[in-house]
Amino acid sequence: MDRQEVWTFTVGMYGRDGVAKLCLELQDRCGLDVNMLLFMFFLGQKGLAPHSISALEDAVRDWRDNVIIPLRQTRRFLRDQTRQSAQELRQKVKSDELQAEQIEQHILCDAVQPVPSSDPFAAASAYLSPNRFDLDQDECDQALGELTRLMGFDR
């Protein structure tokens, strides 16, 4: 799996109008891993799906829980600090958080065991499901439909 291609896709999709907002809402609401979701979309666009989403979750869990989430919490805490030095630190933490997100993508690339898939949204749909998150099926379907629309994919 080409790490740079995955990262370019992730950054490109996340930067589309409305995608970041919806992804962050899902992240904050139910603990969705935005990197994982965007990775699922990437695989689908390549005609692939992961052999096991659970194995991918296991592969990134420690990194996400011990590096990404603490950096995110620190950045968010610093957001409301008024000192200039705190805002300068926030920018450094934000850069470190982005680098940590990219490393998570590398972990996913190394861990994935792709299988062919004729449905370009099967992997994203399997990840964004009531089995994994405290959302009902309609909420998952709506979020997936909105994300595919915002990303410019036909469904």
Short mmCIF file of C-alpha atoms in Angstrom, two decimals:
data_model
loop_
_atom_site.label_atom_id
_atom_site.label_comp_id
_atom_site.label_asym_id
_atom_site.label_seq_id
_atom_site.Cartn_x
_atom_site.Cartn_y
_atom_site.Cartn_z
CA MET A 1 0.00 0.00 0.00
CA ASP A 2 1.47 3.34 -1.07
CA ARG A 3 1.61 5.45 2.12
CA GLN A 4 1.92 8.76 0.27
CA GLU A 5 -1.07 7.98 -1.94
CA VAL A 6 -3.16 7.14 1.15
CA TRP A 7 -2.07 10.34 2.92
CA THR A 8 -2.74 12.49 -0.15
CA PHE A 9 -6.22 10.96 -0.45
CA THR A 10 -6.90 11.48 3.27
CA VAL A 11 -5.82 15.12 3.28
CA GLY A 12 -7.70 15.81 0.05
CA MET A 13 -10.97 14.28 1.24
CA TYR A 14 -10.73 15.80 4.72
CA GLY A 15 -10.19 19.22 3.14
CA ARG A 16 -13.40 19.13 1.11
CA ASP A 17 -16.17 21.44 2.29
CA GLY A 18 -18.13 19.90 5.14
CA VAL A 19 -16.14 16.66 5.41
CA ALA A 20 -13.99 17.70 8.38
CA LYS A 21 -17.00 19.10 10.23
CA LEU A 22 -19.02 15.90 9.84
CA CYS A 23 -16.07 13.64 10.63
CA LEU A 24 -15.25 15.62 13.78
CA GLU A 25 -18.89 15.52 14.88
CA LEU A 26 -18.82 11.73 14.56
CA GLN A 27 -15.46 11.58 16.34
CA ASP A 28 -16.71 13.66 19.27
CA ARG A 29 -20.14 12.05 19.42
CA CYS A 30 -19.24 8.37 19.29
CA GLY A 31 -15.46 7.97 19.18
CA LEU A 32 -15.15 7.32 15.45
CA ASP A 33 -11.54 7.28 14.23
CA VAL A 34 -11.47 9.75 11.32
CA ASN A 35 -8.24 8.24 9.96
CA MET A 36 -9.80 4.79 9.93
CA LEU A 37 -12.94 6.01 8.17
CA LEU A 38 -11.00 7.84 5.48
CA PHE A 39 -8.76 4.80 5.05
CA MET A 40 -11.89 2.71 4.45
CA PHE A 41 -12.99 5.16 1.76
CA PHE A 42 -9.53 4.97 0.19
CA LEU A 43 -9.64 1.19 0.05
CA GLY A 44 -13.10 1.25 -1.49
CA GLN A 45 -12.01 3.62 -4.23
CA LYS A 46 -9.26 1.13 -5.05
CA GLY A 47 -11.74 -1.75 -5.30
CA LEU A 48 -10.57 -3.17 -1.98
CA ALA A 49 -11.78 -3.80 1.54
CA PRO A 50 -9.84 -4.89 4.63
CA HIS A 51 -9.92 -8.57 5.52
CA SER A 52 -10.59 -7.48 9.12
CA ILE A 53 -11.55 -4.04 10.36
CA SER A 54 -11.09 -5.31 13.92
CA ALA A 55 -7.48 -6.22 13.16
CA LEU A 56 -6.89 -2.68 11.87
CA GLU A 57 -8.48 -1.21 14.98
CA ASP A 58 -6.22 -3.38 17.12
CA ALA A 59 -3.18 -2.26 15.12
CA VAL A 60 -3.79 1.46 15.76
CA ARG A 61 -5.47 1.41 19.17
CA ASP A 62 -2.36 1.96 21.31
CA TRP A 63 -1.03 4.68 19.02
CA ARG A 64 -4.37 6.46 18.90
CA ASP A 65 -5.05 6.17 22.64
CA ASN A 66 -1.54 7.06 23.83
CA VAL A 67 -0.41 9.60 21.24
CA ILE A 68 -3.16 11.07 19.08
CA ILE A 69 -5.89 11.52 21.68
CA PRO A 70 -3.59 13.15 24.28
CA LEU A 71 -2.22 15.52 21.63
CA ARG A 72 -5.77 16.38 20.56
CA GLN A 73 -6.81 17.02 24.16
CA THR A 74 -3.78 19.24 24.73
CA ARG A 75 -4.42 21.21 21.53
CA ARG A 76 -8.06 21.72 22.46
CA PHE A 77 -7.14 22.82 25.98
CA LEU A 78 -4.66 25.35 24.61
CA ARG A 79 -7.24 26.77 22.18
CA ASP A 80 -8.81 28.90 24.92
CA GLN A 81 -5.56 30.06 26.51
CA THR A 82 -4.93 33.75 25.98
CA ARG A 83 -1.16 33.89 26.35
CA GLN A 84 0.76 34.23 23.12
CA SER A 85 3.22 31.58 24.27
CA ALA A 86 0.32 29.16 24.82
CA GLN A 87 -0.93 29.82 21.28
CA GLU A 88 2.56 29.23 19.90
CA LEU A 89 2.67 25.93 21.78
CA ARG A 90 -0.79 25.08 20.43
CA GLN A 91 0.52 25.46 16.88
CA LYS A 92 3.41 23.11 17.65
CA VAL A 93 1.05 20.57 19.21
CA LYS A 94 -1.25 20.88 16.20
CA SER A 95 1.67 20.09 13.91
CA ASP A 96 2.66 17.12 16.10
CA GLU A 97 -0.94 15.88 16.08
CA LEU A 98 -1.01 15.99 12.28
CA GLN A 99 2.27 14.06 12.15
CA ALA A 100 0.82 11.49 14.57
CA GLU A 101 -2.25 11.13 12.33
CA GLN A 102 0.04 10.46 9.38
CA ILE A 103 1.89 7.81 11.38
CA GLU A 104 -1.46 6.18 12.11
CA GLN A 105 -2.08 6.05 8.37
CA HIS A 106 1.30 4.32 7.98
CA ILE A 107 0.32 1.78 10.62
CA LEU A 108 -2.92 1.12 8.73
CA CYS A 109 -1.03 0.71 5.44
CA ASP A 110 1.35 -1.79 7.04
CA ALA A 111 -1.39 -3.74 8.84
CA VAL A 112 -4.08 -3.99 6.17
CA GLN A 113 -4.72 -7.29 4.44
CA PRO A 114 -6.80 -6.11 1.49
CA VAL A 115 -9.35 -8.25 -0.32
CA PRO A 116 -11.16 -7.39 -3.56
CA SER A 117 -14.49 -5.60 -3.22
CA SER A 118 -16.95 -4.66 -5.95
CA ASP A 119 -18.70 -2.13 -3.67
CA PRO A 120 -16.59 1.03 -3.27
CA PHE A 121 -18.43 1.90 -0.04
CA ALA A 122 -18.52 -1.53 1.63
CA ALA A 123 -15.49 -0.91 3.85
CA ALA A 124 -16.66 2.54 4.98
CA SER A 125 -20.15 1.18 5.61
CA ALA A 126 -18.81 -1.77 7.59
CA TYR A 127 -16.71 0.57 9.73
CA LEU A 128 -19.42 3.22 10.24
CA SER A 129 -21.98 0.84 11.67
CA PRO A 130 -24.10 0.42 14.81
CA ASN A 131 -21.95 -2.62 15.63
CA ARG A 132 -19.01 -0.31 16.29
CA PHE A 133 -20.57 2.96 17.44
CA ASP A 134 -23.45 4.22 19.52
CA LEU A 135 -25.46 5.17 16.44
CA ASP A 136 -28.52 3.56 14.93
CA GLN A 137 -28.54 2.26 11.36
CA ASP A 138 -30.34 5.34 10.00
CA GLU A 139 -27.74 7.64 11.56
CA CYS A 140 -24.93 5.58 10.07
CA ASP A 141 -26.59 5.50 6.65
CA GLN A 142 -27.22 9.25 6.74
CA ALA A 143 -23.64 10.04 7.75
CA LEU A 144 -22.23 7.72 5.10
CA GLY A 145 -24.51 9.19 2.43
CA GLU A 146 -23.59 12.74 3.39
CA LEU A 147 -19.87 11.95 3.43
CA THR A 148 -19.97 10.31 0.01
CA ARG A 149 -21.84 13.35 -1.34
CA LEU A 150 -19.38 15.80 0.24
CA MET A 151 -16.42 13.80 -1.08
CA GLY A 152 -17.89 13.89 -4.58
CA PHE A 153 -18.51 10.16 -4.96
CA ASP A 154 -21.53 8.75 -6.77
CA ARG A 155 -23.46 6.27 -4.73
#
